[in-house]
PDB file of C-alpha atoms in Angstrom:
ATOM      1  CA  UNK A   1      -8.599   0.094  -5.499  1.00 90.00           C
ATOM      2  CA  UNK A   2      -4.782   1.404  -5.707  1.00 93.00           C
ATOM      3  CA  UNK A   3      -6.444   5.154  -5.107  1.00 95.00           C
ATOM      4  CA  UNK A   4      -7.798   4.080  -1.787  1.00 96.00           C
ATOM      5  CA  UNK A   5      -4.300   2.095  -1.095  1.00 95.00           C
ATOM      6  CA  UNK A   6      -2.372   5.058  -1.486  1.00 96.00           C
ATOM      7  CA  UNK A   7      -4.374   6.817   0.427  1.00 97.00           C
ATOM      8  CA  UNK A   8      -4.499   4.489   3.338  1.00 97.00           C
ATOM      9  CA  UNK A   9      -0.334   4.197   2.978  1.00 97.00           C
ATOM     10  CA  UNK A  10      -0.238   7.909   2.943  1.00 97.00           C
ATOM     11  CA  UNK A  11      -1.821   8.252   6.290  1.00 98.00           C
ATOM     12  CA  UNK A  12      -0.067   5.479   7.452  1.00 98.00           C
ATOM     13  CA  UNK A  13       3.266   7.563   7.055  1.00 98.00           C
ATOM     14  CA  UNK A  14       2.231  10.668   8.491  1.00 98.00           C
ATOM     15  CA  UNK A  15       1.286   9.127  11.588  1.00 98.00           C
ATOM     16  CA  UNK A  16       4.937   7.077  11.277  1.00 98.00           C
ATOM     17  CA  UNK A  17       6.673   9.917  10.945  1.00 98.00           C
ATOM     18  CA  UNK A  18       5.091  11.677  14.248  1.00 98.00           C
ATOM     19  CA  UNK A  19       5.862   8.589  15.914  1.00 98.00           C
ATOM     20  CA  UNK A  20       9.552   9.091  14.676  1.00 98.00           C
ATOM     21  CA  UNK A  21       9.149  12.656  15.999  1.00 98.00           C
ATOM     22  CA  UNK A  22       8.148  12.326  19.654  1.00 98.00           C
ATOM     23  CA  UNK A  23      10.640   9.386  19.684  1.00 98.00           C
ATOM     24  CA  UNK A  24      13.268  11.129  19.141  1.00 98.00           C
ATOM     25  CA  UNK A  25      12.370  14.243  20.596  1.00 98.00           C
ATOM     26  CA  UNK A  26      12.270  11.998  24.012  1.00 97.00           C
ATOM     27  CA  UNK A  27      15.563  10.457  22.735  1.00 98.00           C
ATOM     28  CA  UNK A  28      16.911  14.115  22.606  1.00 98.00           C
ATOM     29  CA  UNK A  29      15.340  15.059  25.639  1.00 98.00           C
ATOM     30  CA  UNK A  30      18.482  15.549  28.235  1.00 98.00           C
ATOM     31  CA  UNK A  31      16.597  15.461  31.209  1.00 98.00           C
ATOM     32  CA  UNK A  32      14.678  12.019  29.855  1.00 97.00           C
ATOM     33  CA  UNK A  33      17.843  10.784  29.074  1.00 97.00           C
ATOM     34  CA  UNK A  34      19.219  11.729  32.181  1.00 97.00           C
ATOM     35  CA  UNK A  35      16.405  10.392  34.702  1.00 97.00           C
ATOM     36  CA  UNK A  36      15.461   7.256  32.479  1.00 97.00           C
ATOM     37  CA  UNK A  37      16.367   3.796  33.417  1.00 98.00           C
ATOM     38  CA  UNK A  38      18.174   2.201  30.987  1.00 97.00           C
ATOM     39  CA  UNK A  39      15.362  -0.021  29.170  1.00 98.00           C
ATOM     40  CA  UNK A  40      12.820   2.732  28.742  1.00 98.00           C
ATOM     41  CA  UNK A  41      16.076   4.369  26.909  1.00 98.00           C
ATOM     42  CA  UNK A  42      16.684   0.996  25.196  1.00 98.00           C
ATOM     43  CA  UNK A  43      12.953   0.739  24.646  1.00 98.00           C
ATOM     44  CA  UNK A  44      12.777   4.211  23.042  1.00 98.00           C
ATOM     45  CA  UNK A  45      15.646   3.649  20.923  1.00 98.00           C
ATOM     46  CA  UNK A  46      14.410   0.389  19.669  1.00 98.00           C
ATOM     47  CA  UNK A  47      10.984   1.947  19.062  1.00 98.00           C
ATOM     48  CA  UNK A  48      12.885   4.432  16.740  1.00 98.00           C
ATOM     49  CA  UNK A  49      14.230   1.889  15.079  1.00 98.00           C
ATOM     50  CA  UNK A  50      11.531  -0.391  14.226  1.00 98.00           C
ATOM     51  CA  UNK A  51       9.546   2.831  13.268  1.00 98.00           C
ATOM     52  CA  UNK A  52      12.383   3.639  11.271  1.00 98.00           C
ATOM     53  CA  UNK A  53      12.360   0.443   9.353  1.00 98.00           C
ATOM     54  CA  UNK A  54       8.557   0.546   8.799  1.00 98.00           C
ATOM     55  CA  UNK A  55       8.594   3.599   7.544  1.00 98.00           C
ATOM     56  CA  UNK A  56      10.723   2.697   5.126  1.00 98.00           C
ATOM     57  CA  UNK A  57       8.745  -0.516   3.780  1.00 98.00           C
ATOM     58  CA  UNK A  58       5.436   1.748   3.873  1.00 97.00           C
ATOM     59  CA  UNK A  59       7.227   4.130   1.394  1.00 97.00           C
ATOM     60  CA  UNK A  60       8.764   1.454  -0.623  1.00 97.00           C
ATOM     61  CA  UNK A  61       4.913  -0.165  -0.967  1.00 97.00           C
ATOM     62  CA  UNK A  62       3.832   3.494  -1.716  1.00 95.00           C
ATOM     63  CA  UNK A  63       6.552   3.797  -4.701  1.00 95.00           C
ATOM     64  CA  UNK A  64       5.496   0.741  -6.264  1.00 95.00           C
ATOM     65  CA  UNK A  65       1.958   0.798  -6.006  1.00 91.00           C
ATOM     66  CA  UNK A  66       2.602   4.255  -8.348  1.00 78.00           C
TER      67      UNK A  66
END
């Protein structure tokens, strides 16, 4: 059922884009930036990223689903 697709996709994204939110509210975080070993910044950044990228797909499916 495409209704129950969207819907699924939909919720998908909003919990994406918090993701994307905390991420880079950590990434702007000066004091996390400033304390953090490198990898957990490398980690975060790369979590971004693949977010980022998934996000995009998910809306891509959304768009032509319809």
């Amino acid at each position: 059922d495409l209704e129950l697709e969207r819907k699924r996709l939909t919720k998908e994204l909003e919990k994406i884009a918090a993701d994307i939110i905390r991420t880079e509210t950590k990434l702007a975080n000066q004091d996390f930036v400033a304390h953090a070993p490198a990898e957990v910044l490398q980690d975060e950044q790369n979590r971004r990223a693949a977010l980022l990228i998934k996000q995009s797909k998910l809306q891509e499916t959304l768009k032509n689903i319809g």
